[in-house]
Tab-separated table of C-alpha atoms in Angstrom:
chain	number	residue	atom	x	y	z
A	19	MET	CA	4.915	-29.957	-18.121
A	20	SER	CA	5.122	-25.906	-17.890
A	21	GLN	CA	6.286	-24.288	-20.849
A	22	LEU	CA	8.374	-21.973	-18.118
A	23	LYS	CA	10.452	-25.049	-16.671
A	24	GLY	CA	13.975	-24.519	-16.246
A	25	LYS	CA	13.713	-21.087	-16.790
A	26	VAL	CA	15.662	-18.523	-14.340
A	27	ALA	CA	14.517	-15.581	-12.390
A	28	LEU	CA	15.687	-12.948	-10.318
A	29	ILE	CA	13.124	-11.324	-7.944
A	30	THR	CA	14.575	-8.340	-5.845
A	31	GLY	CA	12.780	-7.962	-2.434
A	32	GLY	CA	11.715	-11.575	-2.664
A	33	SER	CA	11.302	-12.786	0.765
A	34	LYS	CA	7.995	-11.031	1.623
A	35	GLY	CA	4.808	-9.451	0.060
A	36	ILE	CA	4.437	-8.968	-3.603
A	37	GLY	CA	7.992	-10.485	-4.016
A	38	TYR	CA	7.514	-13.667	-2.281
A	39	GLY	CA	4.106	-13.975	-4.168
A	40	ILE	CA	5.531	-13.926	-7.510
A	41	ALA	CA	8.639	-16.503	-6.464
A	42	ALA	CA	5.830	-18.910	-5.002
A	43	GLN	CA	3.725	-18.617	-8.496
A	44	LEU	CA	7.175	-18.887	-10.193
A	45	VAL	CA	8.624	-22.141	-8.336
A	46	ALA	CA	5.202	-23.597	-9.298
A	47	GLN	CA	5.869	-23.540	-12.889
A	48	GLY	CA	9.599	-25.051	-12.493
A	49	ILE	CA	11.290	-21.732	-12.490
A	50	HIS	CA	14.409	-21.774	-10.718
A	51	VAL	CA	14.233	-18.530	-8.445
A	52	GLY	CA	17.184	-16.180	-6.758
A	53	ILE	CA	15.161	-14.104	-4.161
A	54	THR	CA	17.170	-10.949	-2.150
A	55	SER	CA	16.642	-9.202	0.579
A	56	ARG	CA	18.830	-7.055	2.775
A	57	SER	CA	19.113	-9.709	5.316
A	58	LEU	CA	20.369	-13.262	4.269
A	59	LYS	CA	18.578	-14.432	7.220
A	60	SER	CA	15.168	-13.376	5.923
A	61	ALA	CA	16.025	-14.523	2.374
A	62	GLU	CA	16.813	-18.089	3.712
A	63	GLU	CA	14.051	-18.302	5.516
A	64	ALA	CA	11.409	-17.474	2.801
A	65	ALA	CA	13.693	-19.847	0.464
A	66	ASN	CA	12.726	-22.542	2.930
A	67	ILE	CA	9.160	-22.225	2.881
A	68	LEU	CA	9.164	-21.517	-0.960
A	69	LYS	CA	10.417	-24.987	-1.341
A	70	ASP	CA	7.006	-26.230	-0.639
A	71	ASN	CA	5.868	-24.794	-3.791
A	72	ALA	CA	8.342	-25.670	-6.183
A	73	LYS	CA	7.467	-28.261	-8.927
A	74	ASP	CA	9.412	-30.055	-11.926
A	75	GLY	CA	12.720	-29.882	-9.897
A	76	ALA	CA	12.719	-25.931	-9.229
A	77	LYS	CA	15.133	-24.541	-7.183
A	78	ILE	CA	15.436	-21.175	-4.718
A	79	LEU	CA	18.393	-19.458	-4.116
A	80	ALA	CA	18.740	-16.691	-1.222
A	81	LEU	CA	20.748	-13.737	-1.737
A	82	GLU	CA	21.990	-11.100	0.272
A	83	ALA	CA	21.533	-7.879	-1.689
A	84	ASP	CA	20.778	-4.172	-1.271
A	85	VAL	CA	19.131	-2.637	-4.360
A	86	ARG	CA	20.759	0.636	-3.561
A	87	ASN	CA	23.880	-0.852	-3.956
A	88	TYR	CA	25.041	-1.267	-7.639
A	89	ASP	CA	27.498	-3.766	-6.764
A	90	ASP	CA	25.303	-6.001	-4.808
A	91	GLN	CA	22.796	-6.068	-7.941
A	92	VAL	CA	25.605	-7.305	-9.980
A	93	LYS	CA	26.771	-9.971	-7.743
A	94	ALA	CA	23.489	-11.174	-7.197
A	95	VAL	CA	22.873	-11.979	-11.317
A	96	LEU	CA	26.347	-13.278	-11.479
A	97	LYS	CA	25.612	-15.920	-8.625
A	98	LEU	CA	22.357	-16.731	-10.571
A	99	GLU	CA	24.420	-17.416	-13.793
A	100	GLU	CA	27.011	-19.137	-11.979
A	101	THR	CA	24.478	-21.321	-10.181
A	102	PHE	CA	21.911	-22.123	-13.203
A	103	GLY	CA	23.982	-20.982	-16.352
A	104	GLN	CA	21.598	-18.579	-17.406
A	105	LEU	CA	18.932	-15.715	-16.205
A	106	ASP	CA	16.112	-15.252	-18.114
A	107	ILE	CA	13.566	-12.888	-15.853
A	108	VAL	CA	14.221	-10.023	-13.691
A	109	VAL	CA	11.581	-8.429	-11.680
A	110	ALA	CA	12.502	-5.526	-9.611
A	111	ASN	CA	9.876	-5.495	-6.662
A	112	ALA	CA	11.751	-3.871	-3.793
A	113	GLY	CA	10.233	-0.893	-2.586
A	114	LEU	CA	9.424	0.822	0.362
A	115	GLY	CA	7.434	3.881	1.529
A	116	HIS	CA	7.683	7.069	3.680
A	117	PHE	CA	4.528	9.201	3.622
A	118	GLY	CA	4.264	12.774	4.948
A	119	SER	CA	3.811	16.264	3.700
A	120	ILE	CA	6.290	18.247	1.976
A	121	GLU	CA	6.817	20.092	5.276
A	122	ASP	CA	7.254	17.144	7.295
A	123	ILE	CA	9.106	14.536	5.051
A	124	THR	CA	12.742	14.456	5.919
A	125	ILE	CA	15.675	14.429	3.607
A	126	GLU	CA	16.602	11.062	4.774
A	127	GLN	CA	13.053	9.960	4.089
A	128	TRP	CA	13.353	11.234	0.668
A	129	ASN	CA	16.576	9.816	-0.377
A	130	ASP	CA	15.429	6.133	1.100
A	131	VAL	CA	12.531	5.913	-0.820
A	132	ILE	CA	14.033	7.396	-4.261
A	133	ASP	CA	17.276	5.164	-4.014
A	134	THR	CA	15.189	2.139	-2.731
A	135	ASN	CA	12.243	2.272	-5.757
A	136	LEU	CA	13.638	4.082	-8.196
A	137	THR	CA	17.303	3.953	-8.608
A	138	GLY	CA	16.885	0.405	-7.311
A	139	ALA	CA	14.916	-0.423	-10.458
A	140	PHE	CA	17.681	1.229	-12.580
A	141	TYR	CA	20.530	-0.599	-10.692
A	142	THR	CA	18.319	-3.948	-11.536
A	143	LEU	CA	18.196	-3.562	-14.761
A	144	LYS	CA	21.648	-2.356	-15.194
A	145	SER	CA	22.873	-4.740	-13.831
A	146	SER	CA	21.198	-7.678	-15.849
A	147	VAL	CA	20.499	-6.119	-19.052
A	148	ALA	CA	23.403	-8.085	-20.691
A	149	SER	CA	22.101	-11.609	-19.332
A	150	LEU	CA	18.733	-10.432	-20.487
A	151	LYS	CA	19.708	-9.798	-24.236
A	152	LYS	CA	21.744	-12.999	-24.142
A	153	SER	CA	18.631	-14.941	-23.179
A	154	GLU	CA	16.150	-12.780	-24.775
A	155	GLY	CA	14.577	-12.567	-21.458
A	156	TYR	CA	11.890	-10.340	-19.499
A	157	TYR	CA	12.247	-7.602	-17.210
A	158	ILE	CA	9.147	-6.576	-15.291
A	159	SER	CA	9.002	-3.668	-12.451
A	160	ILE	CA	6.617	-3.360	-9.633
A	161	SER	CA	5.518	-0.077	-9.739
A	162	SER	CA	1.804	1.369	-8.138
A	163	LEU	CA	-1.054	3.073	-9.386
A	164	ALA	CA	0.620	5.732	-7.342
A	165	GLY	CA	3.040	6.030	-10.374
A	166	THR	CA	0.139	7.449	-11.964
A	167	ASN	CA	-2.281	9.003	-9.527
A	168	PHE	CA	-0.701	11.931	-7.041
A	169	PHE	CA	-2.235	11.941	-3.393
A	170	ALA	CA	-1.409	14.345	-0.292
A	171	GLY	CA	1.337	13.139	1.774
A	172	GLY	CA	2.807	11.201	-1.309
A	173	THR	CA	5.662	13.432	-2.645
A	174	ALA	CA	8.398	10.826	-1.994
A	175	TYR	CA	6.421	7.790	-2.961
A	176	ASN	CA	4.568	9.283	-5.792
A	177	ALA	CA	7.852	10.807	-7.180
A	178	SER	CA	9.587	7.027	-6.855
A	179	LYS	CA	6.513	5.140	-8.643
A	180	PHE	CA	6.023	7.831	-11.670
A	181	GLY	CA	9.778	7.552	-12.092
A	182	VAL	CA	9.410	3.789	-12.045
A	183	THR	CA	6.787	4.028	-14.429
A	184	GLY	CA	8.679	6.489	-16.851
A	185	PHE	CA	11.871	4.607	-16.551
A	186	THR	CA	10.328	1.115	-17.329
A	187	GLN	CA	8.604	2.540	-20.432
A	188	ALA	CA	11.657	4.453	-21.795
A	189	ALA	CA	13.527	0.783	-21.319
A	190	MET	CA	10.964	-1.012	-22.880
A	191	LEU	CA	11.804	1.124	-26.068
A	192	ASP	CA	15.361	0.586	-25.795
A	193	LEU	CA	15.282	-2.929	-25.444
A	194	ARG	CA	12.542	-4.348	-27.570
A	195	GLN	CA	14.585	-4.416	-30.788
A	196	HIS	CA	17.104	-6.962	-28.841
A	197	LYS	CA	13.937	-9.185	-28.025
A	198	VAL	CA	14.106	-8.428	-24.410
A	199	LYS	CA	10.248	-7.933	-23.082
A	200	VAL	CA	9.960	-5.025	-20.636
A	201	SER	CA	6.946	-4.433	-18.426
A	202	THR	CA	5.341	-2.654	-15.645
A	203	ILE	CA	2.669	-3.872	-13.304
A	204	MET	CA	0.920	-0.905	-11.142
A	205	PRO	CA	-1.108	-2.592	-8.409
A	206	GLY	CA	-3.467	-0.710	-6.288
A	207	SER	CA	-4.083	-2.016	-2.668
A	208	VAL	CA	-2.355	-5.126	-1.889
A	209	SER	CA	-2.883	-7.279	1.249
A	210	THR	CA	0.881	-6.976	2.446
A	211	HIS	CA	2.605	-5.733	5.858
A	212	PHE	CA	3.499	-2.570	3.170
A	213	ASN	CA	3.635	0.754	5.531
A	214	GLY	CA	2.705	-1.032	8.563
A	215	ASN	CA	-0.339	-2.695	7.423
A	216	GLU	CA	-1.403	-6.152	8.988
A	217	PRO	CA	-2.934	-8.761	6.458
A	218	SER	CA	-6.090	-10.048	7.955
A	219	ASP	CA	-9.605	-10.963	6.912
A	220	LYS	CA	-10.371	-7.428	6.856
A	221	GLY	CA	-8.252	-7.228	3.932
A	222	ALA	CA	-9.716	-9.782	1.833
A	223	TRP	CA	-11.377	-7.269	-0.655
A	224	LYS	CA	-7.569	-6.169	-1.597
A	225	ILE	CA	-5.526	-8.034	-4.317
A	226	GLN	CA	-3.852	-10.932	-2.587
A	227	ILE	CA	0.330	-11.479	-3.275
A	228	GLU	CA	-0.561	-14.703	-5.323
A	229	ASP	CA	-2.819	-12.728	-7.559
A	230	ILE	CA	0.229	-10.373	-8.731
A	231	GLY	CA	2.094	-13.936	-8.738
A	232	GLU	CA	-0.420	-15.276	-11.270
A	233	LEU	CA	-0.358	-12.225	-13.384
A	234	VAL	CA	3.353	-12.085	-13.849
A	235	VAL	CA	2.925	-15.946	-14.718
A	236	ASP	CA	0.268	-14.868	-17.539
A	237	LEU	CA	2.807	-12.282	-18.804
A	238	LEU	CA	5.641	-14.853	-19.208
A	239	LYS	CA	3.054	-17.113	-20.746
A	240	MET	CA	2.054	-14.514	-23.203
A	241	ASN	CA	2.859	-14.934	-27.204
A	242	PRO	CA	6.392	-13.410	-27.939
A	243	ARG	CA	4.631	-11.228	-30.691
A	244	THR	CA	2.502	-9.393	-27.855
A	245	LEU	CA	3.700	-7.617	-24.984
A	246	PRO	CA	1.149	-5.830	-22.488
A	247	SER	CA	3.952	-2.997	-21.357
A	248	LYS	CA	1.968	-1.190	-18.475
A	249	ILE	CA	-0.733	-3.276	-16.550
A	250	GLU	CA	-3.067	-1.218	-13.908
A	251	VAL	CA	-4.387	-3.870	-11.680
A	252	ARG	CA	-7.079	-3.114	-8.819
A	253	PRO	CA	-9.379	-4.519	-6.434
A	254	THR	CA	-12.609	-5.388	-7.971
A	255	THR	CA	-14.670	-4.131	-5.350
A	256	PRO	CA	-13.147	-1.851	-2.486
A	257	PRO	CA	-15.167	-0.837	0.470
A	258	SER	CA	-17.741	1.673	-0.139
A	259	LYS	CA	-16.576	5.304	1.341
């Protein structure tokens, strides 16, 4: 029997990509999972598929919530607590990217990236921190190697992911004395639909979404005395340039 059976998790942006991969691995551990999406239909469709992965009675709850809206995040947390009685794990995964030189990036694109990736991570933790203190739970943000390595055309995305990394590490120091564990995962190239990519056999060299899910499970199973607070993860063998 999984040591995680019966725990309750919230994953933002859990209807596809990395969030979906994490949800699939968590329900396979017997964890009840709430997945959010801006589209309730998308969340419900993903939840129906995730049921095939569920073990030990794990349930999946589809939630409509926009991480850019604090009230939406509060409602998602309350719904999970009302449904399952607790909240043990929160994964701030929702994110997007707009790329272009500082001359070309628009005000609207900048705000969209910062509000979703960075403010969204803040709202996700802010709305759930009381619940996590009560359960002595775990908050995990999905940052990026772009949160430590800058690149041309990445002004908005780099700023958001540098911010997520710094925010999460500072929050870790705030919450560790409350026995709340806080980590950020910083993936490199992942095979998802992010930024218009199309997953295919050509991307087999990339990190797969289930790999990030397995990493989250490993963190949750880590001895409570030990905290991997910042984890960089990259493809083992990228193509030669």
